[in-house]
Amino acid sequence: LAAAGAARAEEITLRVADSFPAGHYVVEHGTKPWMEEITRATNGKVQFKYYPAEQLGKSKDMLKLTQSGVTDIGYVAPAFVTDKLPLSTVAELPESFSTSCEGTLAYWQLVKPGGFLDQKEISPAGMRALWTLVLPPYQLYMAREPITSINVTQGKKLRTTGAAKELTVRKLGAVPVQIPTPDVMEALSRGTVDGMLFPHSSITSYDLTRYVKSATVGENLGSFVITYMISKRKWDALPDDVKAAIDQAADKINRNACSKTDQDDSRDMERIKATGVEFVTLSAADKAKLREDVAGVSTEWAANLDKRRLPGTQTLEAFRKALEQKPQ
Amino acid sequence: MVAITGLSALFILLVLGLPVAFAMAISGSIGLLMVGGMPMLSGILETVPFSTANSYEMITIPMFLLMAELVIVSGVADDLFTAASKWVGRVPGGLAMATAVAGAGFGAISGSSTAAAATLSSTSIPAMLRQGYDPKLAGGVVAISGTLAMMIPPSIALVVFGIIGDVSIGALLIGGIIPGLLVTLTIILTVLALVTLDPSSAPAGRAYSMREKLASLKVSGPMIVLFAAVTGTIYLGIATPTEAAAIGAFGALVLAFFSGKLTLKALTRSLVRAGHATAMILMIILCAHIFGTFFTLTQITQDLVHWVGELQVSRWVIIALILFGYIILGCFMDQFAILILTVPVVLPVVVSLGFDPIWFGILAVVTAEVGMVTPPMGLNVFVVSRYTGRPLGEVFAGVMPHVVSHLILIAILTAFPSIILWLPSHMNY
Amino acid sequence: MVHDKEPRNILDRIDRALVLFSAACMFIIMLIVIADVLLRYALHMPLAWSYDVISLYLMVGMFFFAISDTLRVGGHVGIDVFQPYLPSTVRHVGEAIGYLAAAFLTGMMAQLAFFRGLSAWQNEEMLSGAYLWPTWIAQVPVVVGTAMIALRCLLLAATHVRDIFDKSRADADMTTPSLEEPI
Ligand code: NA
Ligand code: NA
């Protein structure tokens, strides 16, 4: 009994907060396995209280809420805090990777403690990345038309979110329309938008198969970055063995989350295909044209940051280098 | 222990009569200080105020409020009762029924219940009294008819529910149509019953020629256009609810302009009044976030959902208890404050029991309607009493039969969810 | 009607002026959304900046520039059915403490928003969408609005403190929000 008491006295409870609904795949593939892994690796010393679904605050406030200790660990999406972490959206650019794992493992080289982005803006913000997930690249979905060529987007209204993808939509000759994800179904069925840039997984999770006609395969029209972070203040207060366990878990969780996400992606594509949605592999000529169209997106993104005396081009180069190295 | 301290502080501050928003902010902050000290409190106080306002969907609230103000300026609402009374005025109790119809018509172009009660007070009560109606019956039917604006889209109450509960605002608004019509019918049937029991309480009026009747319909033109501009565009998907609200406000502005009553002063006044009402609602939402974060950190919501899930009683008993609680709260509290304060805790429970959130949203608002006319705090009754100079007690007594029939309707809507869910389920095609 | 309360002091005048800014924000929001919808259908050219401008600046301005004036006209609803049954000293002491606490919290909000805006200004923080939006501007209405409501809460707390000792005014001076706000 005395031993149990001593163990309890040592027990550390950490709050984890995010904005994902119950059962979301990011939580199933990343957040929960991560919490379980830490508890296991510390022999139960670290326990978690998990607050999903914006219970502790909105996703755009999660950085601040983690910094101030409302939560110990928070889901930080750089896209929602472009004012605080503008460089960290680099993996959302239409760069040359076509799976979640390619993007995730390369991006981790930049955000991990000591990495380029950690040095440039994460650590200065008083934060430390714990693990990350770059979603499988977004594809073009059209509501009513078959994608016979890449010209199908000319003059169309495409739903999108985030700065980089908005730029991409413009480069495709289309008009970007910002609509919150829960309203996309309405927007598609009533023609408020003609299509969108979307990951396959969101088509199934938001039950949109009935509202789309065709989609591209294997393109990269941008992505979305998810990180879980802890404040350095909280980090510094953790005992060394816990720090070691957390550091060791990162690689395992990154790989687990991205490979399961990639598996889901293939499975989702099959499911969507089964409902009659047409998947189109662009012709070589169209692929080349698309690459050419979106090539300017990344350089424009970087130049805009350079103008603000932020290392945009350097960040882009670092990410491209990490992609080339293909971390195993 | 921490949770009890926070709840007690909230209760004491509310009873003292402090604005509901402040009561929630203060008690929530005390709780946050106890849970995580000053860093936690300042983290919340830095993020929540800005985040609450920094939201695109939130513009639905000021736009619907502005629409209501401008509809009043246009004077269209005043003509509604006259038109309705020409059609049914000759029946015993006809003017009272016309009041319900006018209330529904006004509700179709305005989301504000108290504005509806005020408008109806100034037109229909004098007409009914002139015709020898029992003042009790006249005041009661006006107070209850005013609540229709809360149910029939556009409805600010449904928008607030949608924002707080993260439920589709479009589906909620469309879901309000059929229950709104049923409430209208309920009011008419209640009047019919009252007149049958005591024919002297509502003498029949004069008859109008068909020409007069048709001529009166010209008021319905702008009304139908405005209704179509808002509810029609939402149903057909031409615009999102957010955009539809702005279209409605703009439509009401055009209407007010062509009525010749739109001065710069009237416009400014409408904007400022809509601004005050928006600030009131958003301030409660803001402060409810502060209290809500504290409440979440104590894990009471999660425990409650878990506890209710383990209960060995029918889920219908739990729904009945929740609605009963709303009726009790409605006796003392503002309807928006009730929704904002309770929905974050109650909705997860309701959803975990397998109920539809749209259905529950409509039920919660119909129930809140009842709170608008129950003593001691019945906003619509206060408005009617103030506008007509009749005693409060008389209006409360006059509205009682309507409360009873409302409760019956609530029971029917609860037992047959498809009445509410049928129309929204046809939106997507 | 409560809305016709004339401004009586400097605080009132400032609030009255701020609420006009709020009204302007509301009117502009309406016009932008209408223009956005029209352009989308007529020219397939929705306004790329409307979403950010409305949510970042106009909504924030509309709300925060109105909160203090709303308190001035008694627009923040409370429960006043129990007040007549409370001993007047209890009521005034309670409300004095309540408004003092509210002043402290809203004052803290103002201070936090001020430093948030200051650091956003110093670091030239931008929200990057199709355009770059400086974020410090959005904190201005927050600072102004919460500071004004903090001062007004202090004023109300002071009124209640006075009424604790001055019984003659205690019953006449109803600072409780009115119920006549249109909803
Ligand atoms: Na209405
Ligand atoms: Na009531």
mmCIF file of C-alpha atoms in Angstrom, chain A residues 22 247 267 271 322:
data_model
loop_
_atom_site.group_PDB
_atom_site.id
_atom_site.type_symbol
_atom_site.label_atom_id
_atom_site.label_comp_id
_atom_site.label_asym_id
_atom_site.label_seq_id
_atom_site.Cartn_x
_atom_site.Cartn_y
_atom_site.Cartn_z
ATOM 1 C CA ALA A 22 -14.561 11.711 -31.402
ATOM 2 C CA ASP A 247 11.626 12.044 -27.452
ATOM 3 C CA ARG A 267 -9.101 2.321 -48.664
ATOM 4 C CA ARG A 271 -14.822 3.181 -51.221
ATOM 5 C CA ALA A 322 14.474 16.925 -46.679
#
